[in-house]
Structures are given as C-alpha cells and as structure tokens.
Amino acid sequence: MESNNLYSHIYSINNLANAWRKARKGKTKKNYVIEFERNIRENLLKLNEELKNKTYRPELLKTFILRDPKTRKISESVFRDRIVHHALIRVIEPIFDKSFIYDCCANRKGKGNLFALERFGLFKRKVTNNLHSEAFCFKADIKHYFQEINHNTLIELIKRKIIDDEVILLIKRILFNGQNKEGIGMPLGNLTSQFFANIYLNELDYFVKHKLKARYYIRYVDDFIILHNSKEQLEEWKIKIDEFLREKLSLELHPEKSKIISLSCGIDFVGFRNFYYHKLLRKRNICRMFIKIEQYKNNRTSKEKILKIFQGWNAYAKWADSYKLRENIKILLNTLSF
C-alpha cells in the first residue's frame, strides 16, 4: 500500500465495515450502537460518501470526569466518529508500527501492560546480575502529556511517513476537534489519541535507545523506566531527557513523579509495585475492586456485571503475589446474596 495513495483505502466500504466491527466490540448492547445499526448499510454508505467527498466533519466530543479513583477528564467521540478513527488506524498503523521500538508497549498488537511487566522482570534480572547486585530505576512520567502535545510537531512527524494530503487533512480534522487550547492537546479517550501518542514519543524512544544508548528502557504511553547499575548515570540521563523533551517535543518531566529509586524500594510500573523477588498490586487497583463490590452491595451494579468485573480483575491480579487477597475477595463475594 503506497503512503501517497492511502485515502481511498480509508473510506472504502470494506474498510469501514471492518472498522465498524472493531468499534462495536464489547459495546453491542449500548443504545448508540443499536441506533446506528438500525440502518447500518445507509450509515456506512453515508460515511463513505462524506469521506470520499471530503465533507466529513467529526461531531463535538462528549466530555465527562472519570474517578477510578484517579480523576481524569475523558472526551468521548460519537459512535460514527469512532468508526472513522478505526478506519484511519487500520490503514496507517502498519506504516508506523514497524518503526516503533520493541519496548514501546502500549496500544500495540501483541503487547500491553503485562508484556511491559515481563520485560521489566527480564531487565531487572539482567541489570542486577540475576538479582545478586544492586541496581537503580529512573521512573519517569511526562507532565500533562496529552494536554501538551503540540499539533504542528505531531503533524510534521506524521508527514515523514504519510505524504497523502487527504489523509493529513482527515487527521487534522480529528486532532483539532474540540480542543480548548489552539494547536495544543489531544482528547484522552480517542483511539486516535492513543496511536498518535506513540508516534509523538517515538522520538524520545530513539533518543534514549540510540543517542543515550540505554539498554534497559521500557515505555508505556507517557510512563517510562530505565534500569542501570549506576545511579550517577541515571542522574545524567534524566537531565538530558528533560532537555530533549523541552527542546524537541515541548514537553517536560513531571517533577514529583520522575525519580531515581533503588530497585530494592519497589518500582510502581504498569499497575504493579515491582520488588526484587515479588510483585504487589498497586493500592488503587485493589481499591477499585472494592469500590465495585460496594456498588453491587448498594444495588448499583448487577450480579452479572460484578462477576464479570471480578473475573477480569482476578486474571490480572494473578500476575502479582496476591493469592490471599484474591481468596478473601472470593469469600466476600460468596457471602453476598448471589
């Protein structure tokens, strides 16, 4: 597929149909999905026509506050726009994905937080000579990452691989939709935002891996870690990374969340607190499960839903040393009026 002739592939009926199937996955009982599918053929043909004629405009985002327990502002696109997002990503993702480093772990096929966790374990053993020596971790977080992404910088990065002007125009319409600050920020909640986030920080990945020559580096969205047996080396890299982010990407490290820590103290990464010989779930992950149980006890969640939530949480929690915790929650659930 040529990068200068992609647009027709995006709006093809076949691609839109596949994008619709992706967008509806896990949401088939939602009213907005049911409504769209009442006239599925006409709605997909309408999207095809709007995209082909370049009259497509995304609708205003629906914004709400999510507390789980961390407070986040989520901006949600309507269902028809989500289909367009999937249609776009289905076509351009393969072009970019092969240029991403192996240890860019978020929002990629075959990867994710558990993949990142496994890589952390592997790097931990290597840098500590199989857990026989001391090592350190630069645990970093980028301040207000999604709110501070520069549109012009992002578009220039995309243009390195996409030379189809019609695709660039579509990306701009999605990117600029409903932003509060002109030329800055992406909505947290869009599939496209997650994908564009990897393109943007791919520049950082290459700087860390190829300029700084850091061997044990993993990034998950805007959280990243570097392991090394020298605390001084990590201090030096921290300064250089902050300079790079400010000068090249108009970003900066979060001053409170970016620290160099001994591995023996435990490292918070991808939902777990990682120690030398064991892993624990983060407290907020445990709290989230108990909040869901309280909602069930107060008749705000169905039996079917709480069991499904626990099943997913339990599968995730197994990756930590959490046997007693999981068994106690099972007992608690069994004592409720099931």
PDB file of C-alpha atoms in Angstrom, residues 173-321:
ATOM      1  CA  ARG A 173      -9.935  17.378  11.495  1.00  0.00           C
ATOM      2  CA  ILE A 174      -9.862  14.612  14.105  1.00  0.00           C
ATOM      3  CA  LEU A 175      -6.965  16.151  16.027  1.00  0.00           C
ATOM      4  CA  PHE A 176      -8.286  19.719  16.131  1.00  0.00           C
ATOM      5  CA  ASN A 177     -11.851  18.744  17.079  1.00  0.00           C
ATOM      6  CA  GLY A 178     -12.980  20.380  20.314  1.00  0.00           C
ATOM      7  CA  GLN A 179      -9.568  21.356  21.697  1.00  0.00           C
ATOM      8  CA  ASN A 180      -9.516  24.124  24.288  1.00  0.00           C
ATOM      9  CA  LYS A 181      -6.040  25.471  23.506  1.00  0.00           C
ATOM     10  CA  GLU A 182      -5.329  26.222  19.867  1.00  0.00           C
ATOM     11  CA  GLY A 183      -2.649  23.956  18.432  1.00  0.00           C
ATOM     12  CA  ILE A 184      -2.101  22.003  21.650  1.00  0.00           C
ATOM     13  CA  GLY A 185      -3.501  18.842  23.234  1.00  0.00           C
ATOM     14  CA  MET A 186      -5.369  15.654  22.366  1.00  0.00           C
ATOM     15  CA  PRO A 187      -8.564  14.292  23.935  1.00  0.00           C
ATOM     16  CA  LEU A 188      -7.990  11.485  26.417  1.00  0.00           C
ATOM     17  CA  GLY A 189     -10.357   8.745  25.255  1.00  0.00           C
ATOM     18  CA  ASN A 190      -9.977   8.637  21.477  1.00  0.00           C
ATOM     19  CA  LEU A 191      -8.357   5.632  19.797  1.00  0.00           C
ATOM     20  CA  THR A 192      -6.500   8.064  17.547  1.00  0.00           C
ATOM     21  CA  SER A 193      -5.044   9.895  20.561  1.00  0.00           C
ATOM     22  CA  GLN A 194      -3.526   6.670  21.870  1.00  0.00           C
ATOM     23  CA  PHE A 195      -1.974   5.937  18.494  1.00  0.00           C
ATOM     24  CA  PHE A 196      -0.703   9.479  17.918  1.00  0.00           C
ATOM     25  CA  ALA A 197       0.826   9.385  21.420  1.00  0.00           C
ATOM     26  CA  ASN A 198       3.140   6.590  20.288  1.00  0.00           C
ATOM     27  CA  ILE A 199       4.151   8.484  17.143  1.00  0.00           C
ATOM     28  CA  TYR A 200       4.970  11.576  19.201  1.00  0.00           C
ATOM     29  CA  LEU A 201       7.078   9.787  21.826  1.00  0.00           C
ATOM     30  CA  ASN A 202       8.776   7.559  19.271  1.00  0.00           C
ATOM     31  CA  GLU A 203      11.202  10.496  19.036  1.00  0.00           C
ATOM     32  CA  LEU A 204      12.011  10.075  22.732  1.00  0.00           C
ATOM     33  CA  ASP A 205      12.377   6.301  22.309  1.00  0.00           C
ATOM     34  CA  TYR A 206      15.010   6.750  19.599  1.00  0.00           C
ATOM     35  CA  PHE A 207      16.836   9.402  21.613  1.00  0.00           C
ATOM     36  CA  VAL A 208      17.047   7.143  24.682  1.00  0.00           C
ATOM     37  CA  LYS A 209      17.955   3.978  22.789  1.00  0.00           C
ATOM     38  CA  HIS A 210      20.259   5.328  20.080  1.00  0.00           C
ATOM     39  CA  LYS A 211      21.698   8.584  21.468  1.00  0.00           C
ATOM     40  CA  LEU A 212      21.952   7.758  25.150  1.00  0.00           C
ATOM     41  CA  LYS A 213      22.499   4.042  24.428  1.00  0.00           C
ATOM     42  CA  ALA A 214      20.256   2.996  27.327  1.00  0.00           C
ATOM     43  CA  ARG A 215      19.808  -0.778  27.108  1.00  0.00           C
ATOM     44  CA  TYR A 216      17.068  -1.320  29.676  1.00  0.00           C
ATOM     45  CA  TYR A 217      14.324   1.117  28.683  1.00  0.00           C
ATOM     46  CA  ILE A 218      10.567   0.479  28.548  1.00  0.00           C
ATOM     47  CA  ARG A 219       7.794   2.939  27.731  1.00  0.00           C
ATOM     48  CA  TYR A 220       4.060   2.536  28.360  1.00  0.00           C
ATOM     49  CA  VAL A 221       2.243   5.633  26.990  1.00  0.00           C
ATOM     50  CA  ASP A 222       3.887   8.515  28.923  1.00  0.00           C
ATOM     51  CA  ASP A 223       5.279   6.381  31.756  1.00  0.00           C
ATOM     52  CA  PHE A 224       8.756   5.045  31.153  1.00  0.00           C
ATOM     53  CA  ILE A 225      11.564   3.430  33.098  1.00  0.00           C
ATOM     54  CA  ILE A 226      15.309   2.989  32.599  1.00  0.00           C
ATOM     55  CA  LEU A 227      17.265   0.471  34.672  1.00  0.00           C
ATOM     56  CA  HIS A 228      21.006   0.789  35.338  1.00  0.00           C
ATOM     57  CA  ASN A 229      23.517  -0.258  37.992  1.00  0.00           C
ATOM     58  CA  SER A 230      24.827   3.321  38.232  1.00  0.00           C
ATOM     59  CA  LYS A 231      22.702   5.956  39.945  1.00  0.00           C
ATOM     60  CA  GLU A 232      25.035   8.653  38.621  1.00  0.00           C
ATOM     61  CA  GLN A 233      24.457   7.526  35.026  1.00  0.00           C
ATOM     62  CA  LEU A 234      20.710   7.740  35.505  1.00  0.00           C
ATOM     63  CA  GLU A 235      21.039  11.233  37.012  1.00  0.00           C
ATOM     64  CA  GLU A 236      22.933  12.334  33.906  1.00  0.00           C
ATOM     65  CA  TRP A 237      20.374  10.752  31.568  1.00  0.00           C
ATOM     66  CA  LYS A 238      17.499  12.346  33.480  1.00  0.00           C
ATOM     67  CA  ILE A 239      18.891  15.830  32.766  1.00  0.00           C
ATOM     68  CA  LYS A 240      19.453  15.041  29.083  1.00  0.00           C
ATOM     69  CA  ILE A 241      15.971  13.531  28.660  1.00  0.00           C
ATOM     70  CA  ASP A 242      14.300  16.579  30.230  1.00  0.00           C
ATOM     71  CA  GLU A 243      16.287  18.858  27.897  1.00  0.00           C
ATOM     72  CA  PHE A 244      15.306  16.764  24.880  1.00  0.00           C
ATOM     73  CA  LEU A 245      11.610  16.791  25.796  1.00  0.00           C
ATOM     74  CA  ARG A 246      11.574  20.565  26.281  1.00  0.00           C
ATOM     75  CA  GLU A 247      13.546  21.437  23.139  1.00  0.00           C
ATOM     76  CA  LYS A 248      12.171  18.889  20.654  1.00  0.00           C
ATOM     77  CA  LEU A 249       8.671  18.000  21.845  1.00  0.00           C
ATOM     78  CA  SER A 250       7.515  20.951  24.004  1.00  0.00           C
ATOM     79  CA  LEU A 251       7.085  18.626  26.977  1.00  0.00           C
ATOM     80  CA  GLU A 252       8.701  18.230  30.381  1.00  0.00           C
ATOM     81  CA  LEU A 253       9.209  15.584  33.024  1.00  0.00           C
ATOM     82  CA  HIS A 254       6.806  15.625  35.942  1.00  0.00           C
ATOM     83  CA  PRO A 255       8.974  16.971  38.799  1.00  0.00           C
ATOM     84  CA  GLU A 256       7.257  14.907  41.513  1.00  0.00           C
ATOM     85  CA  LYS A 257       6.717  11.664  39.600  1.00  0.00           C
ATOM     86  CA  SER A 258      10.127  11.408  37.906  1.00  0.00           C
ATOM     87  CA  LYS A 259      12.603   9.881  40.360  1.00  0.00           C
ATOM     88  CA  ILE A 260      15.642   7.624  40.578  1.00  0.00           C
ATOM     89  CA  ILE A 261      14.907   4.793  43.001  1.00  0.00           C
ATOM     90  CA  SER A 262      16.759   1.713  44.199  1.00  0.00           C
ATOM     91  CA  LEU A 263      15.097  -1.452  42.905  1.00  0.00           C
ATOM     92  CA  SER A 264      15.026  -2.712  46.488  1.00  0.00           C
ATOM     93  CA  CYS A 265      12.456   0.007  47.333  1.00  0.00           C
ATOM     94  CA  GLY A 266       9.948  -1.299  44.791  1.00  0.00           C
ATOM     95  CA  ILE A 267       9.048   0.362  41.499  1.00  0.00           C
ATOM     96  CA  ASP A 268       5.479   1.363  40.585  1.00  0.00           C
ATOM     97  CA  PHE A 269       5.032   0.402  36.937  1.00  0.00           C
ATOM     98  CA  VAL A 270       2.048  -0.729  34.792  1.00  0.00           C
ATOM     99  CA  GLY A 271      -0.235  -1.316  37.768  1.00  0.00           C
ATOM    100  CA  PHE A 272       2.186  -3.272  39.973  1.00  0.00           C
ATOM    101  CA  ARG A 273       4.745  -2.480  42.643  1.00  0.00           C
ATOM    102  CA  ASN A 274       7.812  -4.403  41.498  1.00  0.00           C
ATOM    103  CA  PHE A 275      10.370  -5.579  44.066  1.00  0.00           C
ATOM    104  CA  TYR A 276      13.456  -7.787  43.682  1.00  0.00           C
ATOM    105  CA  TYR A 277      11.703 -11.058  44.482  1.00  0.00           C
ATOM    106  CA  HIS A 278       7.999 -10.338  44.341  1.00  0.00           C
ATOM    107  CA  LYS A 279       5.251  -8.116  42.876  1.00  0.00           C
ATOM    108  CA  LEU A 280       2.304  -6.472  44.593  1.00  0.00           C
ATOM    109  CA  LEU A 281      -0.814  -4.857  43.162  1.00  0.00           C
ATOM    110  CA  ARG A 282      -0.965  -1.092  43.461  1.00  0.00           C
ATOM    111  CA  LYS A 283      -3.317   0.075  46.226  1.00  0.00           C
ATOM    112  CA  ARG A 284      -5.576   1.969  43.830  1.00  0.00           C
ATOM    113  CA  ASN A 285      -6.062  -1.209  41.778  1.00  0.00           C
ATOM    114  CA  ILE A 286      -7.244  -3.035  44.916  1.00  0.00           C
ATOM    115  CA  CYS A 287      -9.416  -0.069  45.935  1.00  0.00           C
ATOM    116  CA  ARG A 288     -11.076  -0.067  42.523  1.00  0.00           C
ATOM    117  CA  MET A 289     -12.211  -3.681  43.027  1.00  0.00           C
ATOM    118  CA  PHE A 290     -13.643  -2.913  46.479  1.00  0.00           C
ATOM    119  CA  ILE A 291     -15.467   0.139  45.083  1.00  0.00           C
ATOM    120  CA  LYS A 292     -17.161  -2.141  42.527  1.00  0.00           C
ATOM    121  CA  ILE A 293     -18.166  -4.553  45.302  1.00  0.00           C
ATOM    122  CA  GLU A 294     -19.675  -1.664  47.298  1.00  0.00           C
ATOM    123  CA  GLN A 295     -21.633  -0.626  44.208  1.00  0.00           C
ATOM    124  CA  TYR A 296     -23.036  -4.156  43.974  1.00  0.00           C
ATOM    125  CA  LYS A 297     -23.946  -4.170  47.674  1.00  0.00           C
ATOM    126  CA  ASN A 298     -25.830  -0.895  47.145  1.00  0.00           C
ATOM    127  CA  ASN A 299     -27.691  -2.313  44.107  1.00  0.00           C
ATOM    128  CA  ARG A 300     -25.851  -0.039  41.661  1.00  0.00           C
ATOM    129  CA  THR A 301     -24.230  -2.954  39.799  1.00  0.00           C
ATOM    130  CA  SER A 302     -25.829  -6.215  38.686  1.00  0.00           C
ATOM    131  CA  LYS A 303     -24.719  -9.687  39.758  1.00  0.00           C
ATOM    132  CA  GLU A 304     -23.732 -10.465  36.180  1.00  0.00           C
ATOM    133  CA  LYS A 305     -21.583  -7.344  35.938  1.00  0.00           C
ATOM    134  CA  ILE A 306     -19.786  -7.754  39.302  1.00  0.00           C
ATOM    135  CA  LEU A 307     -18.900 -11.356  38.450  1.00  0.00           C
ATOM    136  CA  LYS A 308     -17.560 -10.279  35.080  1.00  0.00           C
ATOM    137  CA  ILE A 309     -15.551  -7.460  36.689  1.00  0.00           C
ATOM    138  CA  PHE A 310     -14.087  -9.842  39.275  1.00  0.00           C
ATOM    139  CA  GLN A 311     -13.216 -12.418  36.635  1.00  0.00           C
ATOM    140  CA  GLY A 312     -11.188  -9.827  34.693  1.00  0.00           C
ATOM    141  CA  TRP A 313      -9.612  -8.360  37.831  1.00  0.00           C
ATOM    142  CA  ASN A 314      -8.706 -11.808  39.157  1.00  0.00           C
ATOM    143  CA  ALA A 315      -6.948 -12.770  35.906  1.00  0.00           C
ATOM    144  CA  TYR A 316      -4.945  -9.524  36.112  1.00  0.00           C
ATOM    145  CA  ALA A 317      -4.204  -9.823  39.841  1.00  0.00           C
ATOM    146  CA  LYS A 318      -2.717 -13.308  39.363  1.00  0.00           C
ATOM    147  CA  TRP A 319       0.358 -11.620  37.899  1.00  0.00           C
ATOM    148  CA  ALA A 320       1.128 -10.302  41.400  1.00  0.00           C
ATOM    149  CA  ASP A 321       1.754 -12.207  44.620  1.00  0.00           C
TER     150      ASP A 321
END
